Coordinates of C-alpha atoms in Angstrom, one line a residue:
Chain A
M25 CA -0.2 -0.1 0.1
T26 CA 1.4 3.2 -0.6
A27 CA 0.5 6.0 2.1
A28 CA -1.2 9.3 0.5
T29 CA 1.1 12.2 0.6
P30 CA -0.4 15.6 0.2
D31 CA 1.3 15.6 -3.2
R32 CA -0.4 13.0 -4.4
L33 CA -3.8 14.1 -2.9
E34 CA -3.4 17.3 -4.6
R35 CA -2.4 15.8 -8.1
A36 CA -5.7 13.7 -7.4
G37 CA -7.7 17.0 -6.7
L38 CA -6.4 18.3 -9.6
V39 CA -7.2 15.3 -11.8
K40 CA -10.7 15.4 -10.7
L41 CA -11.0 19.1 -11.3
A42 CA -9.7 18.7 -14.7
L43 CA -12.1 15.5 -15.5
L44 CA -14.9 17.6 -13.6
T45 CA -13.6 20.8 -16.0
V46 CA -13.6 18.3 -19.2
L47 CA -17.4 16.6 -18.2
A48 CA -18.7 20.0 -17.4
L49 CA -17.2 21.3 -21.0
A50 CA -18.7 18.1 -22.5
A51 CA -21.9 19.3 -21.3
A52 CA -22.0 22.6 -22.3
A53 CA -20.8 21.5 -25.8
A54 CA -23.6 18.7 -25.7
W55 CA -26.1 21.1 -24.9
V56 CA -25.2 23.8 -27.2
A57 CA -25.1 20.8 -29.9
L58 CA -28.2 19.5 -29.0
G59 CA -29.7 23.0 -29.0
S60 CA -28.3 23.9 -32.2
T61 CA -29.8 20.7 -33.6
L62 CA -33.6 20.8 -31.9
A63 CA -34.1 24.5 -31.6
P64 CA -34.2 25.5 -35.3
R65 CA -35.3 21.8 -36.4
R66 CA -38.5 23.7 -37.7
D67 CA -36.5 26.4 -39.7
T68 CA -34.0 23.6 -41.4
T69 CA -37.5 21.9 -42.8
T70 CA -38.5 25.0 -43.7
Q71 CA -35.3 25.5 -45.4
R72 CA -35.4 22.4 -47.2
T73 CA -38.6 22.7 -48.8
A74 CA -37.9 26.4 -49.3
Q75 CA -34.7 25.2 -51.3
S76 CA -36.6 22.3 -52.9
L77 CA -39.3 24.8 -54.5
L78 CA -36.6 27.2 -55.6
E79 CA -34.9 24.3 -57.7
K80 CA -38.2 23.6 -58.9
L81 CA -38.6 27.1 -59.7
E82 CA -35.2 27.1 -61.7
Q83 CA -35.9 23.8 -63.8
E84 CA -39.5 25.2 -64.8
D85 CA -37.8 28.7 -65.6
A86 CA -34.9 27.1 -68.1
G87 CA -37.6 24.7 -69.8
W88 CA -40.0 28.0 -70.2
N89 CA -36.9 29.4 -71.7
V90 CA -36.7 26.2 -74.0
D91 CA -40.2 26.2 -74.5
V92 CA -40.2 29.7 -76.0
L93 CA -37.3 29.2 -77.8
S94 CA -38.5 26.2 -79.8
A95 CA -41.6 28.4 -80.7
G96 CA -39.4 31.0 -81.9
L97 CA -37.4 28.4 -83.9
G98 CA -41.3 27.1 -85.4
L99 CA -39.8 23.9 -83.5
D100 CA -43.3 23.7 -81.4
T101 CA -46.1 25.2 -83.6
T102 CA -48.7 25.6 -80.3
Y103 CA -48.6 28.1 -77.4
D104 CA -49.7 24.8 -74.9
A105 CA -46.3 24.0 -73.4
I106 CA -45.5 27.8 -72.8
A107 CA -48.9 28.2 -71.1
G108 CA -48.5 24.8 -69.0
R109 CA -45.2 26.0 -67.8
K110 CA -46.3 29.2 -66.8
Q111 CA -49.0 27.1 -64.4
R112 CA -46.4 25.4 -63.3
V113 CA -44.1 28.2 -61.9
D114 CA -47.3 30.2 -60.7
A115 CA -47.9 27.1 -58.3
A116 CA -44.2 26.7 -57.5
L117 CA -44.2 30.2 -56.6
S118 CA -47.6 30.0 -54.8
A119 CA -46.1 27.4 -52.4
L120 CA -43.2 29.8 -51.8
A121 CA -45.2 32.4 -50.6
A122 CA -47.4 30.1 -48.5
L123 CA -44.2 28.7 -46.7
A124 CA -42.9 32.2 -46.3
S125 CA -46.1 33.6 -44.7
Q126 CA -45.3 30.9 -42.0
G127 CA -42.5 32.5 -41.2
G128 CA -39.9 29.5 -40.5
G129 CA -37.5 31.5 -38.5
D130 CA -36.4 33.6 -41.6
P131 CA -37.9 36.5 -41.8
G132 CA -36.5 37.8 -45.0
M133 CA -37.8 35.2 -46.6
R134 CA -41.2 36.7 -47.7
G135 CA -39.3 39.5 -48.8
R136 CA -37.2 37.7 -51.2
V137 CA -40.6 35.7 -53.0
D138 CA -42.0 39.2 -53.2
I139 CA -39.3 40.0 -55.7
L140 CA -39.3 36.3 -56.8
R141 CA -43.0 36.9 -57.7
K142 CA -42.3 40.3 -59.4
V143 CA -39.5 39.3 -61.6
F144 CA -41.6 36.2 -62.9
E145 CA -44.7 38.7 -63.7
E146 CA -42.9 40.7 -65.5
K147 CA -41.0 37.8 -67.4
A148 CA -44.7 36.5 -68.1
D149 CA -45.8 39.6 -69.4
V150 CA -43.2 39.5 -71.8
V151 CA -43.9 35.9 -72.8
E152 CA -47.3 36.9 -73.6
T153 CA -46.2 39.9 -75.7
F154 CA -44.1 37.4 -77.3
K155 CA -47.0 35.0 -78.0
S156 CA -49.4 37.9 -79.5
H157 CA -46.4 39.4 -81.6
Q158 CA -45.2 36.1 -82.8
S159 CA -48.1 34.6 -83.8
I160 CA -48.8 38.0 -86.2
L161 CA -45.6 37.5 -87.6
R162 CA -46.3 33.2 -88.4
N163 CA -49.7 34.7 -89.7
S164 CA -48.3 36.8 -92.3
L165 CA -45.4 34.4 -93.0
R166 CA -47.9 31.8 -93.8
Y167 CA -50.2 33.6 -95.6
L168 CA -47.4 35.6 -97.8
S169 CA -47.0 32.3 -100.1
T170 CA -50.6 32.2 -100.3
A171 CA -51.3 35.9 -101.6
G172 CA -48.2 35.8 -103.7
E173 CA -49.8 32.8 -105.3
E174 CA -52.8 34.5 -106.1
A175 CA -51.4 37.7 -107.0
R176 CA -48.8 35.4 -110.1
G177 CA -52.3 33.8 -110.8
V178 CA -54.1 37.6 -111.7
L179 CA -50.7 38.5 -112.9
D180 CA -50.2 35.7 -115.3
A181 CA -54.2 35.7 -116.6
G182 CA -54.1 39.5 -116.8
E183 CA -54.5 41.7 -120.1
G184 CA -52.4 44.6 -121.1
D185 CA -48.7 45.6 -121.1
A186 CA -46.8 41.7 -120.7
K187 CA -43.4 43.1 -120.2
A188 CA -44.9 45.4 -117.1
R189 CA -47.1 42.0 -116.0
E190 CA -43.9 40.6 -116.3
A191 CA -41.7 42.8 -114.5
A192 CA -44.6 43.2 -111.5
R193 CA -44.2 39.5 -111.1
A194 CA -40.3 39.5 -110.5
T195 CA -40.6 41.8 -108.3
L196 CA -43.0 40.4 -106.1
D197 CA -41.4 37.2 -106.4
A198 CA -38.0 39.2 -105.1
A199 CA -39.9 40.9 -102.1
L200 CA -41.4 37.0 -101.2
S201 CA -38.3 35.8 -101.5
Q202 CA -36.3 38.4 -99.4
A203 CA -39.3 38.0 -96.7
L204 CA -38.3 34.0 -96.3
R205 CA -34.6 34.8 -96.1
Y206 CA -35.4 37.4 -93.4
A207 CA -37.7 34.9 -91.5
V208 CA -34.7 32.8 -91.3
V209 CA -31.4 35.3 -91.0
G210 CA -33.0 38.4 -89.3
D211 CA -29.9 41.0 -89.0
E212 CA -29.8 44.0 -90.6
D213 CA -28.5 43.4 -94.2
Q214 CA -31.1 41.1 -95.1
R215 CA -33.5 43.4 -93.0
S216 CA -32.3 46.0 -95.5
R217 CA -32.6 43.6 -98.6
L218 CA -36.2 43.4 -97.5
S219 CA -37.2 47.2 -97.4
A220 CA -35.7 47.7 -100.7
A221 CA -37.6 45.1 -102.2
T222 CA -40.8 46.0 -100.7
R223 CA -40.0 49.2 -101.6
S224 CA -39.5 48.1 -105.1
L225 CA -43.1 46.5 -105.1
D226 CA -44.7 49.4 -103.4
E227 CA -43.5 51.4 -106.5
A228 CA -44.5 49.2 -109.0
V229 CA -48.1 48.7 -107.6
A230 CA -48.3 52.6 -107.3
R231 CA -47.5 52.9 -111.1
M232 CA -50.6 50.6 -111.7
S233 CA -53.7 51.8 -112.4
D234 CA -56.6 51.3 -110.0
A235 CA -58.5 49.2 -112.3
A236 CA -55.8 47.0 -112.7
P237 CA -57.0 43.5 -111.8
A238 CA -53.2 42.3 -109.7
K239 CA -53.3 45.7 -108.0
A240 CA -55.9 44.6 -104.8
Q241 CA -53.7 41.5 -104.3
L242 CA -50.6 43.1 -104.5
L243 CA -51.4 45.5 -101.8
I244 CA -52.3 42.5 -99.6
V245 CA -48.7 41.0 -100.0
L246 CA -47.3 44.6 -99.3
T247 CA -49.4 44.5 -95.7
H248 CA -48.0 41.5 -95.2
L249 CA -44.2 42.2 -96.1
Q250 CA -44.5 45.3 -94.2
T251 CA -46.2 43.3 -91.0
V252 CA -42.7 40.9 -91.4
L253 CA -40.7 43.8 -91.7
H254 CA -41.9 45.7 -88.3
Q255 CA -42.6 42.2 -86.1
K256 CA -39.5 40.4 -87.1
P257 CA -37.4 43.0 -85.0
D258 CA -40.0 43.1 -82.2
V259 CA -40.1 39.1 -82.0
E260 CA -36.3 39.1 -81.7
A261 CA -35.9 41.6 -78.9
L262 CA -38.9 40.2 -76.9
L263 CA -37.2 36.7 -77.2
R264 CA -33.9 38.4 -76.3
A265 CA -35.6 39.7 -72.8
I266 CA -37.4 36.8 -72.2
V267 CA -34.1 34.6 -72.2
D268 CA -32.0 37.4 -70.5
S269 CA -34.6 37.8 -67.9
P270 CA -33.3 38.4 -64.2
T271 CA -35.1 35.4 -63.1
R272 CA -32.7 32.9 -62.8
K273 CA -30.1 35.3 -60.7
V274 CA -33.0 36.3 -58.4
L275 CA -33.6 32.7 -57.7
E276 CA -30.0 32.0 -57.0
D277 CA -30.2 35.2 -54.4
S278 CA -33.0 33.7 -52.7
R279 CA -31.4 30.3 -51.8
P280 CA -31.2 30.2 -48.1
D281 CA -27.6 29.9 -48.3
A282 CA -26.9 32.5 -50.3
P283 CA -25.4 35.4 -48.5
H284 CA -28.6 37.9 -47.4
Chain B
M5 CA -37.9 -18.7 -91.2
G6 CA -38.3 -17.0 -95.0
T7 CA -42.0 -17.0 -94.5
S8 CA -41.8 -15.3 -91.0
A9 CA -39.8 -12.6 -92.2
A10 CA -41.6 -11.9 -95.6
G11 CA -44.6 -12.1 -92.8
W12 CA -43.4 -9.1 -91.2
L13 CA -42.1 -7.4 -94.2
L14 CA -45.6 -7.3 -95.7
A15 CA -47.1 -6.0 -92.3
A16 CA -44.6 -3.5 -91.9
A17 CA -45.3 -2.2 -95.8
A18 CA -49.3 -2.1 -94.6
L19 CA -48.8 0.1 -91.7
A20 CA -46.3 2.4 -93.0
P21 CA -49.1 4.7 -94.4
L22 CA -50.8 4.5 -91.0
G23 CA -47.1 5.1 -89.5
A24 CA -47.0 8.0 -92.0
A25 CA -50.5 9.7 -91.4
W26 CA -49.6 9.0 -87.4
A27 CA -45.9 11.0 -88.0
A28 CA -47.7 14.2 -89.5
A29 CA -50.6 13.8 -87.2
K30 CA -48.0 14.7 -84.7
E31 CA -46.9 17.6 -86.5
E32 CA -50.0 19.5 -87.0
P33 CA -51.0 22.3 -85.0
I34 CA -53.9 21.3 -83.4
K35 CA -53.7 18.5 -80.8
P36 CA -56.2 16.2 -79.9
I37 CA -58.0 16.9 -76.5
P38 CA -57.2 14.0 -74.1
L39 CA -59.7 11.0 -73.8
T40 CA -59.5 11.0 -70.1
M41 CA -59.6 13.5 -67.2
Q42 CA -57.8 13.1 -63.9
A43 CA -60.6 14.3 -61.1
D44 CA -61.5 13.9 -57.8
S45 CA -65.1 12.2 -58.4
R46 CA -66.4 13.0 -54.7
K47 CA -65.7 16.9 -56.0
V48 CA -66.9 16.5 -59.5
A49 CA -70.1 15.2 -58.2
L50 CA -70.5 17.7 -55.4
G51 CA -69.7 20.5 -58.4
Q52 CA -72.3 18.8 -60.3
E53 CA -74.7 19.4 -58.2
L54 CA -73.8 23.1 -57.3
F55 CA -73.2 23.7 -61.4
F56 CA -77.5 23.5 -61.6
D57 CA -78.0 24.9 -58.1
R58 CA -80.0 27.9 -58.2
R59 CA -79.4 29.0 -54.5
L60 CA -75.8 30.6 -55.9
S61 CA -77.8 33.5 -57.2
R62 CA -80.0 36.3 -55.5
G63 CA -83.9 35.2 -55.5
E64 CA -82.6 31.8 -56.5
K65 CA -83.2 32.9 -59.7
M66 CA -80.5 31.4 -61.8
A67 CA -77.4 28.8 -62.0
C68 CA -74.1 28.0 -63.8
A69 CA -76.0 26.0 -66.1
S70 CA -78.9 29.0 -66.8
C71 CA -76.3 30.5 -69.2
H72 CA -74.0 27.5 -70.0
R73 CA -76.3 25.6 -71.9
F74 CA -75.1 21.8 -72.4
E75 CA -77.3 21.6 -75.8
S76 CA -75.3 24.9 -77.3
G77 CA -71.9 23.4 -76.4
G78 CA -71.5 24.9 -73.2
A79 CA -72.3 28.7 -74.5
F80 CA -75.5 30.7 -74.5
P81 CA -77.4 30.9 -77.5
A82 CA -78.1 34.5 -77.8
R83 CA -75.8 37.7 -77.4
F84 CA -76.1 38.4 -74.1
T85 CA -77.2 36.6 -71.0
T86 CA -79.8 38.2 -68.0
G87 CA -78.8 38.3 -64.9
A88 CA -80.2 37.5 -61.2
E89 CA -81.4 41.2 -61.1
G90 CA -82.6 41.3 -64.9
K91 CA -79.7 43.2 -66.1
P92 CA -77.8 42.0 -69.0
H93 CA -74.4 40.8 -69.4
V94 CA -71.9 43.1 -71.5
V95 CA -70.2 40.3 -73.3
N96 CA -71.2 37.3 -74.7
A97 CA -71.3 34.3 -72.7
P98 CA -68.1 32.0 -73.3
S99 CA -68.2 28.2 -73.0
A100 CA -68.3 26.3 -70.1
F101 CA -66.8 23.4 -72.1
N102 CA -63.1 22.2 -72.4
V103 CA -62.3 25.3 -70.1
A104 CA -59.3 23.1 -68.4
F105 CA -57.2 23.8 -71.6
N106 CA -57.6 27.7 -71.6
F107 CA -54.6 29.3 -70.0
R108 CA -56.5 31.8 -68.3
Q109 CA -60.5 32.1 -67.9
L110 CA -63.0 34.8 -69.6
W111 CA -62.8 37.0 -72.8
A112 CA -60.0 39.4 -71.5
G113 CA -58.4 36.8 -69.2
G114 CA -59.6 38.2 -65.9
A115 CA -59.6 35.2 -64.0
G116 CA -56.7 32.9 -63.9
S117 CA -58.3 30.3 -63.0
V118 CA -62.0 28.4 -62.9
E119 CA -62.3 29.2 -59.3
E120 CA -62.0 32.7 -59.5
V121 CA -64.7 32.7 -62.5
I122 CA -66.8 31.2 -60.2
D123 CA -66.2 34.2 -57.6
Q124 CA -66.9 36.4 -59.9
V125 CA -69.9 35.5 -61.2
V126 CA -71.2 34.7 -57.6
R127 CA -70.6 38.4 -56.8
S128 CA -71.1 40.0 -60.4
P129 CA -74.6 42.1 -60.6
L130 CA -74.3 41.1 -63.8
V131 CA -74.8 37.5 -63.2
F132 CA -75.7 36.2 -59.5
S133 CA -75.2 39.2 -57.9
S134 CA -74.8 37.7 -54.6
T135 CA -72.6 37.6 -51.7
W136 CA -70.6 34.4 -50.5
D137 CA -72.3 35.1 -47.3
E138 CA -75.8 35.1 -48.8
V139 CA -75.0 31.7 -50.8
I140 CA -73.4 29.6 -47.9
A141 CA -76.1 30.6 -45.7
R142 CA -78.5 29.4 -48.4
L143 CA -76.8 26.4 -48.8
A144 CA -76.5 25.6 -45.0
R145 CA -80.2 25.5 -44.4
D146 CA -80.0 22.0 -46.5
A147 CA -78.8 19.9 -43.6
A148 CA -78.5 16.8 -46.3
F149 CA -76.3 18.7 -48.7
T150 CA -74.3 20.2 -45.8
E151 CA -73.8 16.8 -44.4
R152 CA -72.4 15.3 -47.8
F153 CA -70.2 18.2 -48.5
K154 CA -68.5 17.8 -45.2
R155 CA -67.9 14.3 -46.1
V156 CA -65.5 15.3 -48.8
Y157 CA -64.5 18.8 -47.6
P158 CA -63.7 18.4 -44.1
E159 CA -63.7 22.5 -43.6
G160 CA -67.2 22.6 -44.7
L161 CA -69.1 25.1 -47.0
N162 CA -67.5 28.1 -47.6
A163 CA -66.4 30.4 -50.8
A164 CA -63.0 28.6 -51.2
T165 CA -64.6 25.1 -51.0
V166 CA -67.7 25.7 -52.9
S167 CA -65.8 27.6 -56.0
N168 CA -63.4 24.6 -55.8
A169 CA -66.1 22.0 -56.3
I170 CA -67.9 23.5 -59.0
A171 CA -64.6 24.3 -60.7
E172 CA -63.7 20.5 -60.2
Y173 CA -66.7 19.6 -62.1
N174 CA -66.4 22.2 -64.7
R175 CA -62.8 20.8 -65.5
T176 CA -64.4 17.5 -66.4
L177 CA -66.8 19.1 -69.3
T178 CA -64.4 18.1 -72.0
T179 CA -65.5 16.7 -75.1
P180 CA -63.3 14.5 -76.7
N181 CA -63.5 12.6 -79.8
S182 CA -64.5 15.3 -82.7
R183 CA -64.4 13.8 -85.9
F184 CA -61.2 16.0 -86.5
D185 CA -59.4 14.6 -83.2
R186 CA -59.6 11.3 -84.7
Y187 CA -58.3 12.3 -87.5
L188 CA -55.7 13.4 -85.7
R189 CA -55.4 10.0 -84.2
G190 CA -55.0 8.3 -87.3
E191 CA -58.3 7.7 -88.4
A192 CA -57.8 9.4 -92.4
S193 CA -61.8 8.6 -93.2
A194 CA -63.2 10.6 -90.1
I195 CA -63.3 13.9 -92.1
S196 CA -64.3 14.6 -95.4
K197 CA -62.6 15.8 -98.5
D198 CA -63.7 18.9 -97.9
E199 CA -62.8 19.3 -94.6
L200 CA -59.9 18.3 -95.1
A201 CA -59.2 21.1 -97.7
G202 CA -60.9 23.4 -95.0
Y203 CA -58.3 22.2 -92.8
E204 CA -55.6 23.1 -95.3
M205 CA -57.2 26.6 -96.0
F206 CA -57.5 27.5 -92.2
K207 CA -53.4 27.0 -92.1
K208 CA -53.0 28.5 -95.6
Y209 CA -54.8 31.7 -94.3
G210 CA -52.9 31.7 -91.5
C211 CA -55.7 31.2 -89.0
V212 CA -53.6 28.6 -87.1
A213 CA -50.9 30.7 -86.2
C214 CA -53.3 32.0 -83.3
H215 CA -56.2 29.1 -83.0
Q216 CA -53.7 26.1 -82.3
G217 CA -52.7 23.9 -79.5
V218 CA -55.7 21.1 -77.8
N219 CA -58.1 24.2 -77.7
V220 CA -57.5 25.5 -80.9
G221 CA -57.3 28.7 -78.9
G222 CA -57.7 29.6 -75.5
N223 CA -53.7 29.7 -74.7
M224 CA -52.6 33.2 -75.8
F225 CA -54.0 36.9 -75.9
Q226 CA -54.6 38.8 -79.5
K227 CA -55.5 42.1 -80.6
F228 CA -59.1 42.2 -82.3
G229 CA -58.2 44.2 -85.4
V230 CA -54.6 43.6 -86.1
M231 CA -55.4 44.9 -89.7
G232 CA -58.0 47.0 -89.3
D233 CA -60.0 48.7 -86.6
Y234 CA -63.1 46.4 -86.0
F235 CA -64.6 48.1 -83.6
K236 CA -64.6 51.8 -85.6
D237 CA -66.6 50.0 -88.2
R238 CA -69.0 48.1 -85.8
G239 CA -69.3 51.5 -83.7
N240 CA -71.2 51.9 -80.4
V241 CA -68.0 51.4 -79.1
Q242 CA -68.1 49.8 -75.2
P243 CA -66.3 49.5 -72.2
A244 CA -66.2 45.9 -72.7
D245 CA -64.3 46.1 -75.9
L246 CA -61.1 47.5 -74.1
G247 CA -60.4 43.5 -73.3
R248 CA -57.6 43.2 -71.4
F249 CA -56.9 47.0 -70.7
N250 CA -59.8 46.6 -68.6
V251 CA -57.9 44.3 -66.3
T252 CA -54.2 45.4 -66.8
Q253 CA -54.6 49.2 -67.6
R254 CA -51.8 48.6 -70.4
E255 CA -52.2 51.0 -73.5
S256 CA -50.5 47.9 -75.2
D257 CA -53.8 45.6 -74.2
R258 CA -56.4 47.9 -75.6
N259 CA -58.9 45.5 -78.0
V260 CA -57.1 42.9 -77.1
F261 CA -58.5 39.6 -76.0
K262 CA -57.9 35.8 -75.1
V263 CA -58.0 34.2 -78.5
P264 CA -61.4 31.8 -78.0
S265 CA -60.9 28.2 -78.3
L266 CA -63.0 26.9 -81.3
R267 CA -63.7 23.5 -80.0
N268 CA -67.5 22.8 -80.5
V269 CA -67.8 26.4 -82.5
A270 CA -70.3 25.2 -84.7
L271 CA -72.8 24.9 -81.5
T272 CA -71.9 28.1 -79.8
A273 CA -73.4 31.0 -82.0
P274 CA -73.3 33.8 -82.1
Y275 CA -69.6 34.5 -82.1
F276 CA -67.1 37.0 -80.7
H277 CA -67.1 39.0 -77.3
D278 CA -69.9 41.5 -78.3
G279 CA -72.0 38.4 -79.8
S280 CA -72.2 40.5 -83.2
A281 CA -71.9 37.5 -85.5
A282 CA -75.0 35.6 -86.2
T283 CA -73.4 32.6 -87.8
L284 CA -70.0 30.9 -88.6
Q285 CA -69.6 32.4 -92.0
E286 CA -70.0 36.0 -90.7
A287 CA -67.5 35.3 -88.0
V288 CA -64.9 34.0 -90.7
D289 CA -65.8 37.1 -93.0
V290 CA -64.8 39.2 -89.8
M291 CA -61.8 37.5 -88.8
F292 CA -60.6 37.7 -92.6
K293 CA -61.4 41.5 -93.1
Y294 CA -59.5 42.2 -89.5
Q295 CA -57.2 39.7 -88.9
L296 CA -55.8 39.0 -92.4
G297 CA -56.7 42.3 -94.1
R298 CA -58.3 41.2 -97.0
P299 CA -62.0 39.5 -97.7
A300 CA -62.7 35.9 -97.5
P301 CA -63.3 33.7 -101.2
A302 CA -66.8 32.3 -100.8
Q303 CA -65.4 28.8 -101.5
D304 CA -62.9 29.0 -98.8
R305 CA -64.7 30.6 -96.1
Q306 CA -67.3 27.5 -96.9
L307 CA -64.7 25.0 -96.8
I308 CA -63.1 26.3 -93.6
V309 CA -66.6 26.2 -91.9
Q310 CA -67.1 23.0 -93.0
F311 CA -63.9 22.1 -91.2
L312 CA -64.7 24.1 -87.9
G313 CA -67.4 21.8 -87.9
T314 CA -65.4 18.6 -87.6
L315 CA -64.2 20.3 -84.0
T316 CA -67.6 19.3 -82.5
G317 CA -66.6 16.5 -79.9
E318 CA -68.7 14.2 -77.7
Q319 CA -71.1 16.5 -75.5
P320 CA -71.2 16.1 -71.7
K321 CA -74.6 15.2 -70.8
A322 CA -76.4 17.2 -68.4
P323 CA -78.1 15.2 -65.3
R324 CA -81.6 14.4 -65.9

């Protein structure tokens, strides 16, 4: 047996103290850890749901752009996909708004959802304007070949100066061809070519007497050529505005883990 | 083995035209109405009762079905309906069929959902001229109905649940299997040669730029009078003629309307928001003049009208 010396007693006391300190620290750490796990559990769940809704919105937003571009390129000849996508975006936004109204320990969430709603509403307005303008453009492009055929038919069957009729027909064909090219290559050079071809046709029509049988048909063609000239740049600008819409950026900023 | 291979080749050759027709149909800008719709049958049953229930209107004078007649393709066979207080409406009643395929509801897209339409109809002085408090009080007096309703909607009768029940029913009112849909699904003989020629005209003149998709419209807005001033020519301009402007107050939305669906259009005269065209022929003439900028050749117009007749589908049956 070893006798307990004051030194050994002091050392044992120090060890106990150290053990107690470690235990106390461990308990405090456990309390803090437990507290941080339990107390914001509701917040974490809300954040996870919000995160998942934001991811859904990101997917729908990207899909929306694809739908619009598909319509813009004529790959999709209906607007059903675009309309369906908008309904899914609205549903996800409503779910987010409902989540934000519950609070969930994130006081900034409501404000961020309001901003999201605003940018998506603005995008939806541009998409609607795009559909309206593009359908007018599509209508004119579809109809131009029919109108051209009708005008050619009247010119071919017409009476009077054969040379003048032949010249009018050549001007008409050139304008129709430039319109189709402009539909595919919508740059400024091609726009200038179509503009010039339309002017030539306009001048040819102006030289015709009001009684000329082809005049009415050619005036219809001119109206639709002008429509293509006006609508094409509008449609392209709207397409750019849609794909450049800040929805993606605002979605990224809205993530719960983004610095706010 | 050789015989079998030859048999397969023959079968493939025989089916090739069908495959080609199917592939072509898939590319068409008009799509067939789905043959089935998902819905909660218990809510639909309640909604059906409410659709025909006059207690939704002041004085219990009218129901949804009073203006949305099943024998008229879900529309009303006159220019304007008359509300519970005897006031005429300011726009023609749109069809209540196939609303599930519209991207927004009403002529100017003033309602985002069928539920919103019902809310507006209940409160509008030109239609039911009621309030939700009155409606719920009238329905709540019917203990049996209230009990049945609560079994489906545990929260009971309120504006949201009643609107939802009617909307659930309304969304099931679709008209599948029109002859044109059968043609799109590959049944080439479902439409006549003239009707097919009419469809070609419909595409050739560009009508299909707006009237496309499952509902042959109903998925976009367009200005009424792209190529001419319809309202100036018609005269007697009314606030309702402003269309979507009344919803958004945006100048660019002046005279803009939702492109109406052409499903069952042969049954839904008169046409347009103002009910001004009594016949399909007249309606096609107006479209040619103001949306295309030219008169309709008589023969082409006739063919287009014949094609439009093929869009009449199987009509929902009103309960007896």
